[in-house]
Amino acid sequence: MKDMDISPLVQADGKTTTPGYMPGFGNDYETEALPGALPQGMNSPQKCNYGLYGEQLSGTAFTAPSHQNERTWCYRIRPSVKHSHRYEKIDVPYWKTAPNVVEDVTSLGQYRWDPVPHTDEPLTWLTGMRTMTTAGDVNTQVGMASHIYLVTESMVDSYFYSADSELLVVPQEGRLRFCTELGVIDIEPKEIAILPRGLVYRVEVLEGPARGFVCENYGQKYELPGRGPIGANCMANRRDFKAPVAAFEDREVPSTLTIKWCGQFHETKIGHSPLDVVAWHGNYAPVKYDLSDYCPIGAILFDHPDPSIFTVLTAPSGVPGTANIDFVLFRERWMTMEDTFRPPWYHKNVMSEMMGNIYGQYDAKPDGFAPGSISLHNMMLPHGPDRNAFEGASNADLKPEKLDNTMSFMFETRFPQHLTEFAGKEAPLQDNYIDCWADLEKKFDGTPGKK
Ligand SMILES: [Fe+2]
């Protein structure tokens, strides 16, 4: 384990910036690192204070409906065109993008992997990204990719942005710092972060090695699911999301900016840090969220609701109710249902389900799904509790029971997920996973009244 804290952003007065946050999700934030840096009452004054340049970052089309329209105005030392020069294509071999169908890897199947182990190789956010599955097509801005990250090294004078996607980051081990154009976000296990498409950042390791999961969303942005009859409260509440306050650095050192664009990676050399936004306002911003703030809703008399009841975030696909991605959380909760098989039921689904374990034990699979593991139940492939979970739940004395010390999640997409070569050939695939259902017995007995 290594502790690093190499370079929080530095203010003009030389003081180190520590993360500070503003509450909300998708609301209109405003923040300035220097007094008076943010224009009031207008976006484009003839001259900005402190000699700053005004620049808009558009996260949606100009004409997107107003409840979905997202953009942020930045007041920065240099406009972004100065953070860009000639591009050179580079190889980032383990970060794959859809479409990516590997001929000799079979995606049809129920799969589970042990935690991908760390190695001695120093790995950054870029080189440590291991794509497990891809779905859809980045060129038409639909679909997603799921990744495991293994990060041991901070990015130094090196920056990144994805033009392809917004990234949902789910740490499982270690602590990371995202120094972004719009401010600093620190995250650790139990928290998540959303990094919008086009946002420049570098990733530092605060405590390593760091491992976690990433869902790369090629499509429409994540939003909070509608609660319907649940009403105005519970599940994820907007106020519990945190956007960073403005922080910048005025540092002239040789630097590298890498851009992911239609699945290819390109590098450009610049002479300064691009993290030079002194003030900003708008609703297109990175956020973090503490999953322990998620308030689960569930059955209080009988039966087991669909897992969509636990949706934290949803990224729409254009077909109502059919998500490009749902991010679903299985956390600590009480089980109180009467005369009910309480674990998740047996299932076959048009959606594809990628699950990961953050900590503890998952109720449908008590064994073989250690923290850091992932499983994939692809489009229309059956799955459900293993024999032990079935027998235990079928014969349990149904008192109120707390599922404690448990946090798993699902990236669920309307698209079939294709395994990468890494997932099929290098990652620690559990060959015997499907055997967990082998011992399920035929119990049928045609005698009337028999259970
Ligand atoms: Fe399922």
Short mmCIF file of C-alpha atoms in Angstrom, two decimals, residues 204-425:
data_model
loop_
_atom_site.label_atom_id
_atom_site.label_comp_id
_atom_site.label_asym_id
_atom_site.label_seq_id
_atom_site.Cartn_x
_atom_site.Cartn_y
_atom_site.Cartn_z
CA GLU A 204 -4.13 10.56 -8.50
CA VAL A 205 -3.80 7.66 -6.10
CA LEU A 206 -4.45 8.79 -2.52
CA GLU A 207 -4.26 5.27 -1.17
CA GLY A 208 -3.29 2.34 -3.33
CA PRO A 209 -3.42 -0.01 -4.95
CA ALA A 210 -6.84 1.01 -6.15
CA ARG A 211 -9.36 -1.31 -7.77
CA GLY A 212 -12.92 -0.71 -8.84
CA PHE A 213 -15.48 -0.83 -11.59
CA VAL A 214 -16.34 1.64 -14.33
CA CYS A 215 -19.43 1.83 -16.48
CA GLU A 216 -18.69 3.82 -19.59
CA ASN A 217 -21.89 5.32 -20.98
CA TYR A 218 -21.81 6.13 -24.71
CA GLY A 219 -25.40 7.36 -24.68
CA GLN A 220 -27.61 9.92 -23.07
CA LYS A 221 -26.48 11.07 -19.63
CA TYR A 222 -27.35 9.46 -16.34
CA GLU A 223 -30.31 10.92 -14.55
CA LEU A 224 -32.24 10.01 -11.42
CA PRO A 225 -35.07 7.56 -12.08
CA GLY A 226 -38.63 8.82 -11.79
CA ARG A 227 -40.07 7.66 -8.47
CA GLY A 228 -43.68 7.36 -9.67
CA PRO A 229 -46.09 6.52 -6.84
CA ILE A 230 -43.19 6.38 -4.36
CA GLY A 231 -43.38 10.16 -4.31
CA ALA A 232 -40.87 12.90 -3.76
CA ASN A 233 -38.44 11.17 -1.40
CA CYS A 234 -36.27 8.08 -0.83
CA MET A 235 -34.00 6.14 -3.21
CA ALA A 236 -31.22 8.59 -4.28
CA ASN A 237 -31.96 12.16 -3.26
CA ARG A 238 -30.56 15.04 -5.29
CA ARG A 239 -29.12 16.90 -2.33
CA ASP A 240 -26.81 14.00 -1.46
CA PHE A 241 -24.84 14.35 -4.70
CA LYS A 242 -21.82 16.67 -4.49
CA ALA A 243 -20.21 18.74 -7.23
CA PRO A 244 -16.74 20.21 -6.63
CA VAL A 245 -16.05 23.87 -5.97
CA ALA A 246 -13.85 25.64 -8.53
CA ALA A 247 -10.10 25.00 -8.21
CA PHE A 248 -7.38 25.70 -10.71
CA GLU A 249 -3.65 25.55 -11.29
CA ASP A 250 -1.50 28.01 -13.21
CA ARG A 251 1.39 25.69 -13.99
CA GLU A 252 3.61 25.93 -17.06
CA VAL A 253 5.23 22.52 -17.46
CA PRO A 254 5.44 20.14 -20.41
CA SER A 255 2.23 18.11 -20.25
CA THR A 256 0.37 15.46 -22.16
CA LEU A 257 -3.35 15.34 -22.86
CA THR A 258 -4.85 12.05 -24.02
CA ILE A 259 -8.25 11.98 -25.69
CA LYS A 260 -10.46 8.95 -26.21
CA TRP A 261 -12.43 9.54 -29.40
CA CYS A 262 -14.53 6.87 -31.17
CA GLY A 263 -12.58 4.17 -29.39
CA GLN A 264 -9.18 5.46 -30.41
CA PHE A 265 -6.70 7.18 -28.14
CA HIS A 266 -4.81 10.27 -29.21
CA GLU A 267 -2.12 12.23 -27.45
CA THR A 268 -1.29 15.91 -27.73
CA LYS A 269 1.60 17.79 -26.11
CA ILE A 270 1.01 21.12 -24.39
CA GLY A 271 3.14 23.42 -22.25
CA HIS A 272 0.91 23.87 -19.24
CA SER A 273 -1.76 22.32 -17.07
CA PRO A 274 -5.21 22.40 -18.69
CA LEU A 275 -6.84 22.52 -15.24
CA ASP A 276 -7.11 26.30 -15.41
CA VAL A 277 -10.81 27.03 -14.82
CA VAL A 278 -10.93 29.75 -12.16
CA ALA A 279 -14.73 30.05 -12.00
CA TRP A 280 -17.71 28.28 -13.53
CA HIS A 281 -21.46 28.10 -13.48
CA GLY A 282 -23.87 25.63 -14.99
CA ASN A 283 -25.42 22.20 -14.62
CA TYR A 284 -22.90 20.04 -16.54
CA ALA A 285 -20.45 18.95 -13.87
CA PRO A 286 -18.77 15.97 -12.26
CA VAL A 287 -20.43 14.70 -9.08
CA LYS A 288 -19.83 12.19 -6.35
CA TYR A 289 -22.36 10.32 -4.24
CA ASP A 290 -22.10 8.27 -1.09
CA LEU A 291 -24.00 5.02 -1.65
CA SER A 292 -24.71 4.82 2.09
CA ASP A 293 -27.07 7.74 1.49
CA TYR A 294 -29.21 5.56 -0.78
CA CYS A 295 -32.58 4.93 0.89
CA PRO A 296 -33.90 1.56 -0.33
CA ILE A 297 -37.61 0.91 -0.80
CA GLY A 298 -38.96 -2.64 -0.71
CA ALA A 299 -41.82 -5.02 -0.08
CA ILE A 300 -43.41 -4.75 3.38
CA LEU A 301 -45.91 -7.61 3.28
CA PHE A 302 -45.22 -10.25 0.61
CA ASP A 303 -43.46 -10.95 -2.69
CA HIS A 304 -40.19 -9.70 -4.09
CA PRO A 305 -40.29 -6.57 -6.25
CA ASP A 306 -38.27 -6.24 -9.46
CA PRO A 307 -34.70 -5.05 -8.81
CA SER A 308 -35.49 -1.79 -10.60
CA ILE A 309 -36.81 -0.70 -7.21
CA PHE A 310 -33.13 -0.25 -6.28
CA THR A 311 -32.15 1.95 -9.27
CA VAL A 312 -29.73 4.70 -8.28
CA LEU A 313 -29.19 6.20 -11.73
CA THR A 314 -30.60 5.55 -15.16
CA ALA A 315 -29.30 6.51 -18.59
CA PRO A 316 -32.22 6.55 -21.05
CA SER A 317 -32.05 4.93 -24.46
CA GLY A 318 -34.85 6.75 -26.26
CA VAL A 319 -37.31 3.89 -25.71
CA PRO A 320 -39.38 4.82 -22.66
CA GLY A 321 -38.53 2.69 -19.62
CA THR A 322 -35.85 0.74 -21.48
CA ALA A 323 -32.51 2.02 -20.25
CA ASN A 324 -29.27 2.24 -22.11
CA ILE A 325 -27.90 1.66 -18.59
CA ASP A 326 -29.42 1.30 -15.15
CA PHE A 327 -27.13 1.47 -12.14
CA VAL A 328 -28.79 -0.63 -9.44
CA LEU A 329 -27.67 -1.01 -5.82
CA PHE A 330 -28.15 -4.00 -3.50
CA ARG A 331 -27.28 -2.69 -0.08
CA GLU A 332 -28.10 -3.36 3.56
CA ARG A 333 -31.85 -3.68 4.12
CA TRP A 334 -34.49 -5.47 6.11
CA MET A 335 -36.35 -8.46 4.71
CA THR A 336 -39.79 -8.76 6.27
CA MET A 337 -41.96 -10.39 3.61
CA GLU A 338 -44.36 -13.14 4.76
CA ASP A 339 -44.77 -16.48 2.97
CA THR A 340 -42.29 -15.33 0.34
CA PHE A 341 -39.19 -16.66 -1.35
CA ARG A 342 -37.03 -13.72 -0.37
CA PRO A 343 -33.88 -13.90 -2.53
CA PRO A 344 -34.00 -12.72 -6.16
CA TRP A 345 -36.23 -15.08 -8.14
CA TYR A 346 -35.16 -17.20 -11.10
CA HIS A 347 -34.97 -15.04 -14.14
CA LYS A 348 -34.45 -14.66 -17.88
CA ASN A 349 -34.15 -11.09 -19.09
CA VAL A 350 -34.05 -9.18 -22.37
CA MET A 351 -31.68 -6.80 -20.57
CA SER A 352 -28.06 -7.80 -19.84
CA GLU A 353 -26.94 -7.82 -16.24
CA MET A 354 -23.34 -7.16 -15.17
CA MET A 355 -22.96 -7.36 -11.40
CA GLY A 356 -20.09 -6.47 -9.08
CA ASN A 357 -19.52 -6.91 -5.37
CA ILE A 358 -18.18 -3.91 -3.43
CA TYR A 359 -18.16 -5.58 -0.01
CA GLY A 360 -19.83 -8.34 2.00
CA GLN A 361 -21.95 -11.24 0.79
CA TYR A 362 -24.68 -11.19 -1.86
CA ASP A 363 -27.85 -13.00 -0.77
CA ALA A 364 -28.53 -14.93 -3.99
CA LYS A 365 -24.95 -16.26 -4.19
CA PRO A 366 -23.44 -16.57 -0.72
CA ASP A 367 -20.35 -18.35 -2.09
CA GLY A 368 -17.88 -17.56 -4.86
CA PHE A 369 -18.75 -13.91 -5.25
CA ALA A 370 -16.11 -12.21 -3.13
CA PRO A 371 -15.72 -8.42 -3.04
CA GLY A 372 -14.14 -7.35 -6.34
CA SER A 373 -15.79 -10.20 -8.26
CA ILE A 374 -18.11 -9.64 -11.17
CA SER A 375 -20.74 -11.74 -12.88
CA LEU A 376 -22.49 -11.47 -16.22
CA HIS A 377 -25.96 -12.76 -17.03
CA ASN A 378 -26.30 -11.80 -20.64
CA MET A 379 -29.42 -11.15 -22.71
CA MET A 380 -32.04 -13.94 -22.30
CA LEU A 381 -29.76 -16.26 -20.35
CA PRO A 382 -31.34 -17.86 -17.27
CA HIS A 383 -29.95 -17.30 -13.79
CA GLY A 384 -31.01 -17.25 -10.16
CA PRO A 385 -30.15 -18.46 -6.69
CA ASP A 386 -27.79 -21.39 -6.31
CA ARG A 387 -28.92 -24.57 -4.54
CA ASN A 388 -27.83 -23.49 -1.07
CA ALA A 389 -29.56 -20.14 -1.40
CA PHE A 390 -32.71 -21.84 -2.71
CA GLU A 391 -32.85 -24.46 0.04
CA GLY A 392 -32.04 -21.93 2.75
CA ALA A 393 -34.66 -19.44 1.60
CA SER A 394 -37.32 -22.11 0.97
CA ASN A 395 -37.04 -23.50 4.49
CA ALA A 396 -36.18 -20.38 6.49
CA ASP A 397 -38.20 -19.27 9.48
CA LEU A 398 -39.46 -15.98 7.99
CA LYS A 399 -38.78 -13.59 10.81
CA PRO A 400 -37.70 -10.03 10.00
CA GLU A 401 -34.09 -10.34 8.96
CA LYS A 402 -31.45 -7.70 8.31
CA LEU A 403 -29.20 -8.24 5.32
CA ASP A 404 -26.16 -6.56 6.81
CA ASN A 405 -22.66 -5.78 5.57
CA THR A 406 -23.59 -6.18 1.91
CA MET A 407 -23.15 -3.91 -1.09
CA SER A 408 -23.34 -5.16 -4.66
CA PHE A 409 -24.45 -3.38 -7.77
CA MET A 410 -25.60 -4.02 -11.31
CA PHE A 411 -24.86 -2.30 -14.61
CA GLU A 412 -27.93 -3.33 -16.59
CA THR A 413 -28.21 -2.50 -20.27
CA ARG A 414 -30.77 -3.11 -23.00
CA PHE A 415 -27.92 -4.29 -25.26
CA PRO A 416 -26.19 -7.67 -25.28
CA GLN A 417 -22.72 -7.45 -23.75
CA HIS A 418 -19.75 -8.85 -25.64
CA LEU A 419 -16.78 -10.20 -23.74
CA THR A 420 -13.39 -8.73 -24.51
CA GLU A 421 -10.36 -10.89 -25.14
CA PHE A 422 -9.15 -9.95 -21.65
CA ALA A 423 -12.43 -11.12 -20.08
CA GLY A 424 -12.43 -14.38 -22.04
CA LYS A 425 -8.77 -15.32 -21.86
#
